[in-house]
């Protein structure tokens, strides 16, 4: 657009990403080890390795319908890519999920118990709007208001949270017999909220009036709030990188969360031996249920956070363009400019961002040889009603089915996902020795119109040298005696 639009009132509606675990392929696998604890704490028991360490792992998931990237695939030169904000009238949304695992370790205390621990950096951004119209031929704010005159109300929300946490997990076998085994585990997380931001636009109504015999379009009412974590206020342009880093971290607030889960294994119906590693850890079916990220992070509001209530006031598009010109380059100047049109107030001292709490059901089935199939359902659990004024993140995952061929040092995976934005992705992953590499949406390797929807992951996992070699089918063995 030719003129700078207000970054909160209008910019939120245009921007796809105003700036978790997602190792989809290995979830439910006994080979997941230290990475499996983030999907179900009970999973760290039923693995044949005495220890393993995820030295480092990075995962990124992106999804948006607000813009498109053209002429770019993951195997092409990004310099040739084109960015386009999509036209039309519809609801916009965007999801960004990012996490880094650092030195995540799992240690078996015995066959029946294990511990895990490590550090995780997590970041999630959610953006959604009500239906509105946009065209890239617009020249000013008034034209945007004009093409949306038929809308009864406009709404939008942005929520972003990034936090660093350490965790400690414990799991053990609580029931074991010839037919089945039940494992249970939990994880305690404690850390710091590094960066938080929120913006809420509610009940925006538009109007039209006549001035000098010309139609003029305006915003007549709106409830708006926006805020960010106050540790950003302590960054100084003249300070060294070390000083700014220390100040940024010193003014963060704490956070905590809990994971809990169980796994029920149905053993192969052949003759088993306690001393045979393959017999002991083998299963026909493994059914897991877990509650993840039950907790929240606290953030102190930054000095420029504000709430606005517009009522019985007509703010025209021309007024917005005149006030928000090219000189508005900081949050402080934005607030000063906005104060010439409406009254501003402070939103309070702090805000709470509830983690993306979710209930996860996972079913893993052994087929034959080294072939398995896994199915997982992940459902976001709404908890923002527990505390007035709190906000809650949501994760993108919904349903994933993953066929896999897997041995100790080599594995191939085909996760097929249907997420809660109604997107269907076919991913792929390979494990080669200590390296795990995967993509959420394989079409992005070659297709040049959808790279904004997908992502991937890479992890380096070192395991103990002991462990089973090949998986054999024991269902053809003699059945267990019934007397």
XYZ file of C-alpha atoms in Angstrom:
483
model
C 0.000 0.000 0.000
C 1.138 3.544 -0.713
C 0.736 4.847 2.829
C 1.708 3.351 6.183
C -1.380 1.834 7.799
C -1.744 1.696 11.590
C 0.214 -1.405 12.566
C -2.281 -2.489 15.206
C -5.666 -1.495 13.793
C -5.077 -2.467 10.164
C -1.648 -4.104 10.004
C -2.757 -7.034 12.166
C -5.413 -7.838 9.584
C -2.878 -7.950 6.732
C 0.197 -9.534 8.290
C 0.456 -13.318 8.282
C 3.127 -13.544 11.001
C 3.615 -10.462 13.141
C 6.465 -11.438 14.749
C 6.408 -27.876 20.584
C 7.405 -30.595 19.673
C 6.983 -31.726 16.085
C 9.222 -34.686 15.327
C 6.157 -36.298 13.798
C 7.777 -39.332 12.197
C 9.121 -40.981 15.354
C 6.192 -40.434 17.716
C 5.104 -43.738 19.229
C 8.307 -45.502 18.232
C 10.408 -47.262 20.855
C 13.414 -45.761 19.064
C 12.303 -42.183 19.862
C 14.206 -42.256 23.148
C 14.925 -38.809 24.608
C 12.764 -37.100 21.959
C 9.787 -39.369 22.707
C 9.409 -37.974 26.235
C 7.896 -34.769 24.806
C 5.020 -36.737 23.308
C 4.452 -39.035 26.286
C 6.653 -39.197 29.422
C 5.834 -42.902 29.802
C 7.558 -43.623 26.470
C 11.063 -43.485 27.950
C 10.650 -46.891 29.669
C 10.003 -49.207 26.739
C 13.194 -48.670 24.773
C 16.044 -51.181 24.447
C 18.888 -48.685 24.848
C 20.423 -48.060 28.274
C 20.817 -44.392 27.388
C 20.539 -41.924 24.531
C 21.194 -38.209 24.124
C 19.582 -35.837 21.643
C 22.611 -33.564 21.356
C 20.589 -31.000 19.423
C 17.297 -30.853 17.567
C 15.418 -28.123 15.696
C 11.806 -28.203 14.505
C 9.769 -25.617 12.570
C 6.118 -25.682 11.486
C 4.433 -22.884 9.522
C 0.911 -22.534 8.198
C -0.910 -19.535 6.730
C -3.585 -18.643 4.188
C -2.828 -14.901 4.301
C 0.059 -14.858 1.843
C 1.774 -17.030 -0.746
C 5.397 -17.547 -1.751
C 5.858 -18.252 -5.466
C 8.763 -19.586 -7.540
C 10.479 -21.157 -4.542
C 10.912 -24.713 -3.323
C 13.252 -26.079 -0.660
C 15.601 -27.176 -3.446
C 15.629 -23.890 -5.381
C 17.300 -20.510 -4.978
C 15.306 -18.268 -2.564
C 16.590 -15.187 -4.401
C 14.137 -15.980 -7.200
C 11.095 -16.203 -4.916
C 8.136 -13.824 -4.940
C 5.948 -12.841 -1.957
C 2.271 -12.034 -2.449
C -0.424 -11.030 0.056
C -3.484 -12.934 -1.110
C -6.551 -11.036 -2.333
C -10.181 -11.770 -1.528
C -12.662 -11.804 1.308
C -12.152 -14.606 3.822
C -10.816 -15.356 7.319
C -7.046 -15.071 7.657
C -4.925 -17.242 9.928
C -1.300 -18.100 10.596
C 0.578 -20.520 12.850
C 4.281 -20.575 13.624
C 5.739 -23.275 15.886
C 9.448 -23.511 16.592
C 11.497 -25.406 19.146
C 15.122 -26.243 19.859
C 16.133 -29.243 21.979
C 19.496 -29.012 23.721
C 21.185 -32.010 25.362
C 17.953 -33.940 25.953
C 19.039 -37.171 27.659
C 17.312 -40.394 28.684
C 18.831 -42.971 31.065
C 17.378 -46.377 31.902
C 17.661 -47.088 35.622
C 16.447 -50.617 34.938
C 14.097 -52.353 32.534
C 11.221 -51.011 34.595
C 12.244 -47.381 35.194
C 13.958 -44.498 33.431
C 14.661 -40.781 33.779
C 15.056 -37.995 31.220
C 16.145 -34.368 31.390
C 17.260 -31.487 29.200
C 16.601 -27.959 27.932
C 14.032 -26.816 25.371
C 13.472 -23.452 23.702
C 9.873 -23.172 22.493
C 8.143 -20.482 20.449
C 4.549 -20.405 19.195
C 2.670 -17.641 17.362
C -1.064 -17.754 16.614
C -2.848 -15.228 14.386
C -6.492 -15.234 13.316
C -8.981 -12.718 11.940
C -12.615 -12.587 11.011
C -13.522 -12.402 7.338
C -12.434 -9.214 5.558
C -11.635 -8.079 2.042
C -8.212 -7.118 0.767
C -6.704 -6.233 -2.608
C -3.102 -5.389 -3.410
C -4.310 -2.487 -5.570
C -5.329 -0.446 -2.516
C -3.610 2.943 -2.186
C -4.749 4.142 1.240
C -6.698 3.202 4.355
C -9.904 4.793 3.079
C -10.012 2.356 0.170
C -9.624 -0.555 2.575
C -12.531 0.742 4.674
C -14.615 1.227 1.527
C -14.327 -2.357 0.256
C -15.257 -3.662 3.730
C -18.350 -1.527 4.284
C -20.641 -4.541 3.981
C -19.017 -6.322 6.932
C -20.957 -6.104 10.180
C -17.900 -6.356 12.425
C -14.139 -6.960 12.204
C -12.132 -8.961 14.748
C -8.526 -10.130 14.969
C -6.116 -11.617 17.476
C -2.390 -12.199 17.749
C -0.685 -14.188 20.495
C 2.997 -15.072 20.666
C 5.066 -16.686 23.398
C 8.690 -17.871 23.516
C 10.149 -19.546 26.563
C 13.175 -21.541 27.707
C 12.577 -24.426 30.075
C 14.398 -27.257 31.722
C 12.600 -30.511 32.465
C 12.997 -33.637 34.544
C 11.037 -36.795 33.706
C 10.511 -40.096 35.455
C 8.680 -43.208 34.222
C 8.308 -46.759 35.424
C 6.414 -49.989 34.793
C 3.516 -50.254 37.204
C 1.990 -53.504 35.949
C 3.515 -56.383 33.962
C 2.268 -59.874 33.074
C 2.494 -62.374 30.227
C -0.121 -60.579 28.155
C 0.498 -56.856 28.686
C 2.497 -54.121 30.371
C 1.448 -50.721 31.744
C 3.946 -47.872 31.997
C 3.361 -44.414 33.487
C 5.440 -41.269 33.652
C 5.477 -37.527 34.274
C 7.634 -34.501 33.442
C 8.114 -31.308 35.452
C 9.085 -28.189 33.490
C 10.401 -24.904 34.898
C 11.787 -21.962 32.985
C 11.534 -18.340 31.932
C 9.227 -16.548 29.533
C 11.646 -14.882 27.106
C 9.285 -13.025 24.787
C 5.553 -12.431 24.804
C 3.196 -10.335 22.686
C -0.547 -10.039 22.236
C -2.974 -7.917 20.251
C -6.741 -8.138 20.342
C -9.073 -6.260 17.993
C -12.752 -6.687 18.819
C -16.035 -5.170 17.664
C -14.632 -2.949 14.925
C -17.546 -1.346 13.081
C -17.272 0.790 9.965
C -19.331 3.724 8.744
C -19.792 6.172 5.906
C -20.413 9.917 5.852
C -20.441 12.690 3.275
C -17.927 15.545 3.315
C -17.829 18.128 0.552
C -20.274 16.010 -1.417
C -17.839 13.078 -1.336
C -18.289 9.770 0.545
C -15.843 9.373 3.431
C -15.341 6.025 5.158
C -14.520 5.682 8.831
C -14.059 3.454 11.879
C -16.940 4.142 14.273
C -16.158 1.797 17.188
C -13.501 -0.649 18.328
C -12.118 -2.394 21.413
C -8.352 -2.786 21.032
C -5.542 -3.921 23.291
C -1.916 -4.647 22.519
C 1.053 -5.484 24.666
C 4.508 -7.001 24.777
C 6.880 -8.320 27.427
C 8.654 -5.553 29.337
C 12.147 -7.024 29.055
C 12.330 -5.435 25.587
C 12.278 -1.999 27.272
C 15.699 -2.744 28.771
C 17.466 -3.130 25.418
C 19.620 -0.052 24.786
C 21.167 0.892 21.437
C 24.388 2.103 23.079
C 24.940 -0.996 25.237
C 27.064 -4.003 24.353
C 25.520 -7.271 23.212
C 26.480 -8.897 26.532
C 24.897 -6.136 28.609
C 21.694 -6.186 26.562
C 21.488 -9.976 26.820
C 21.900 -9.894 30.604
C 19.327 -7.125 31.011
C 16.903 -8.874 28.663
C 17.106 -12.136 30.645
C 17.155 -10.508 34.105
C 13.766 -8.893 33.517
C 11.961 -12.065 32.470
C 9.363 -13.856 34.608
C 9.059 -17.521 35.493
C 6.859 -20.253 34.113
C 6.084 -23.892 34.861
C 4.218 -26.812 33.310
C 3.487 -30.510 33.725
C 3.276 -33.505 31.372
C 1.783 -36.851 32.358
C 1.133 -40.020 30.416
C 0.576 -43.760 30.333
C 1.378 -46.485 27.803
C -0.348 -49.862 27.602
C 1.502 -52.570 25.659
C -0.150 -55.737 24.342
C 2.623 -58.287 24.027
C 3.193 -60.651 21.079
C 1.235 -63.870 21.441
C 4.249 -66.157 21.080
C 6.572 -67.676 23.642
C 8.570 -64.853 25.218
C 11.804 -64.907 27.183
C 12.665 -62.371 29.862
C 16.330 -62.631 28.909
C 15.667 -61.916 25.225
C 15.847 -58.142 24.612
C 13.601 -58.388 21.575
C 11.001 -60.416 23.438
C 10.960 -58.067 26.390
C 10.579 -54.802 24.461
C 8.461 -56.185 21.623
C 4.726 -55.596 21.326
C 1.840 -56.088 18.955
C 0.010 -52.955 20.082
C 1.094 -49.946 22.110
C -1.584 -47.506 23.231
C -0.541 -44.190 24.777
C -2.483 -41.358 26.361
C -0.845 -38.148 27.580
C -1.672 -34.652 28.806
C 1.003 -32.187 27.672
C 2.055 -28.614 28.471
C -0.311 -28.070 31.376
C 1.048 -24.722 32.565
C 1.687 -21.099 31.684
C 4.250 -18.305 31.406
C 4.047 -14.859 32.981
C 5.074 -11.619 31.286
C 5.260 -8.053 32.618
C 3.671 -5.541 30.261
C 6.059 -3.278 28.367
C 5.842 0.483 28.843
C 4.178 1.070 25.475
C 1.412 -1.535 25.919
C -2.029 0.045 25.616
C -5.798 -0.503 25.577
C -8.155 1.572 23.444
C -11.911 1.911 23.339
C -13.421 3.748 20.391
C -17.129 4.572 20.703
C -19.356 7.201 19.120
C -16.318 8.491 17.218
C -15.742 8.610 13.501
C -12.078 8.164 12.594
C -11.706 8.503 8.853
C -9.216 6.760 6.635
C -7.698 10.124 5.718
C -7.084 10.897 9.404
C -5.335 7.554 9.850
C -3.106 8.109 6.815
C -2.189 11.632 7.966
C -1.337 10.551 11.516
C 0.531 7.340 10.673
C 3.012 8.659 8.143
C 6.607 7.660 7.440
C 7.866 9.315 10.650
C 6.156 6.684 12.813
C 9.060 4.271 13.256
C 8.852 3.322 16.944
C 6.179 2.047 19.307
C 6.382 5.280 21.303
C 5.725 7.432 18.236
C 2.897 5.129 17.228
C 1.228 5.635 20.612
C 1.795 9.402 20.494
C 0.198 9.560 17.046
C -2.710 7.361 18.075
C -3.318 9.542 21.164
C -4.245 12.466 18.860
C -7.272 10.452 17.725
C -8.391 8.399 20.757
C -7.657 8.075 24.459
C -5.189 5.384 25.562
C -4.779 3.581 28.872
C -2.415 1.035 30.399
C -3.574 -2.611 30.262
C -2.171 -3.484 33.705
C 1.029 -4.864 35.204
C 1.327 -8.342 33.662
C -0.311 -10.888 31.393
C -0.443 -14.675 31.440
C -0.028 -16.889 28.387
C -1.262 -20.439 28.905
C 0.768 -23.089 27.098
C -0.838 -25.124 24.286
C -2.281 -27.758 26.635
C -3.415 -30.778 24.689
C -4.593 -34.347 25.102
C -2.733 -36.811 22.892
C -3.799 -40.369 22.052
C -1.240 -42.508 20.227
C -1.634 -46.065 18.910
C 1.361 -47.962 17.526
C 0.939 -51.351 15.810
C 3.629 -53.823 14.795
C 2.936 -55.283 11.337
C 5.716 -57.636 10.253
C 9.477 -57.630 9.908
C 10.551 -54.049 10.596
C 7.242 -52.487 9.560
C 4.975 -50.541 11.946
C 2.070 -48.130 11.623
C 1.276 -45.332 14.051
C -1.818 -43.176 14.497
C -2.033 -40.103 16.705
C -4.830 -37.708 17.657
C -3.906 -34.409 19.344
C -6.693 -32.212 20.770
C -6.165 -28.720 22.197
C -7.646 -28.367 25.699
C -9.125 -24.871 26.393
C -8.031 -23.524 29.794
C -8.125 -19.717 29.452
C -11.400 -19.651 31.394
C -9.498 -20.660 34.545
C -8.014 -17.183 34.966
C -9.660 -13.960 33.863
C -7.661 -12.093 31.276
C -5.343 -14.990 30.460
C -4.627 -15.993 26.878
C -3.939 -19.469 25.503
C -1.864 -20.754 22.637
C -3.003 -23.555 20.335
C -0.995 -26.124 18.421
C -1.538 -27.026 14.792
C -1.475 -30.833 15.116
C -4.687 -32.835 14.883
C -4.451 -36.272 13.223
C -1.326 -38.047 11.970
C -0.917 -41.549 10.515
C 2.679 -42.747 10.031
C 3.746 -45.986 8.343
C 7.413 -46.719 9.061
C 10.194 -49.182 8.383
C 12.658 -48.986 11.229
C 15.789 -50.628 12.502
C 18.323 -49.494 15.072
C 20.484 -47.402 12.727
C 18.179 -46.913 9.761
C 14.565 -45.896 9.357
C 12.144 -44.528 6.776
C 8.925 -42.743 7.745
C 5.874 -41.385 5.905
C 3.797 -39.190 8.281
C 0.438 -38.217 6.770
C -1.126 -35.256 8.580
C -4.490 -33.533 8.694
C -4.145 -30.453 10.923
C -6.668 -28.222 12.652
C -6.466 -25.674 9.812
C -7.968 -28.348 7.489
C -4.663 -28.837 5.668
C -3.562 -32.234 4.373
C 0.193 -32.829 4.313
C 2.233 -35.859 3.320
C 5.624 -35.698 4.992
C 8.706 -37.850 5.026
C 11.700 -38.572 7.232
C 14.806 -40.709 7.320
C 16.989 -41.904 10.169
C 20.595 -42.692 9.275
C 22.752 -43.539 12.271
C 22.546 -40.606 14.719
C 20.876 -38.256 12.219
C 17.098 -37.751 11.933
C 15.901 -35.531 9.074
C 12.263 -34.913 8.203
C 9.841 -32.665 6.327
C 6.233 -31.966 7.279
C 5.096 -31.396 3.687
C 7.098 -33.181 0.984
C 5.516 -31.180 -1.837
C 7.694 -28.246 -0.730
C 10.806 -30.053 -1.944
C 9.760 -29.526 -5.555
C 6.511 -27.527 -5.670
C 7.022 -23.768 -5.885
C 3.717 -22.390 -4.555
C 3.255 -23.811 -1.049
C 6.493 -23.477 0.911
C 4.707 -21.204 3.431
C 2.819 -24.306 4.628
C 5.008 -27.017 6.064
C 8.384 -27.014 7.758
C 10.710 -29.718 8.963
C 13.054 -30.982 11.645
C 16.564 -32.255 12.173
C 18.063 -33.928 15.217
C 21.341 -35.550 16.208
C 20.776 -38.465 18.601
C 23.558 -40.573 20.110
C 22.573 -43.963 21.535
C 24.260 -46.619 23.632
C 25.835 -49.399 21.569
C 23.614 -52.078 23.058
C 20.189 -52.679 21.568
C 18.240 -55.039 19.351
C 19.136 -55.557 15.723
C 16.284 -56.761 13.523
C 12.629 -57.168 14.420
C 11.276 -60.680 13.867
C 7.673 -61.764 13.663
C 6.987 -63.909 16.727
C 3.290 -64.265 16.044
C 4.115 -67.496 14.162
C 5.748 -68.933 17.273
C 3.941 -71.518 19.348
C 1.188 -69.925 21.407
C 1.568 -69.503 25.129
C 0.101 -72.359 27.191
C -3.247 -71.692 28.789
C -2.727 -74.071 31.712
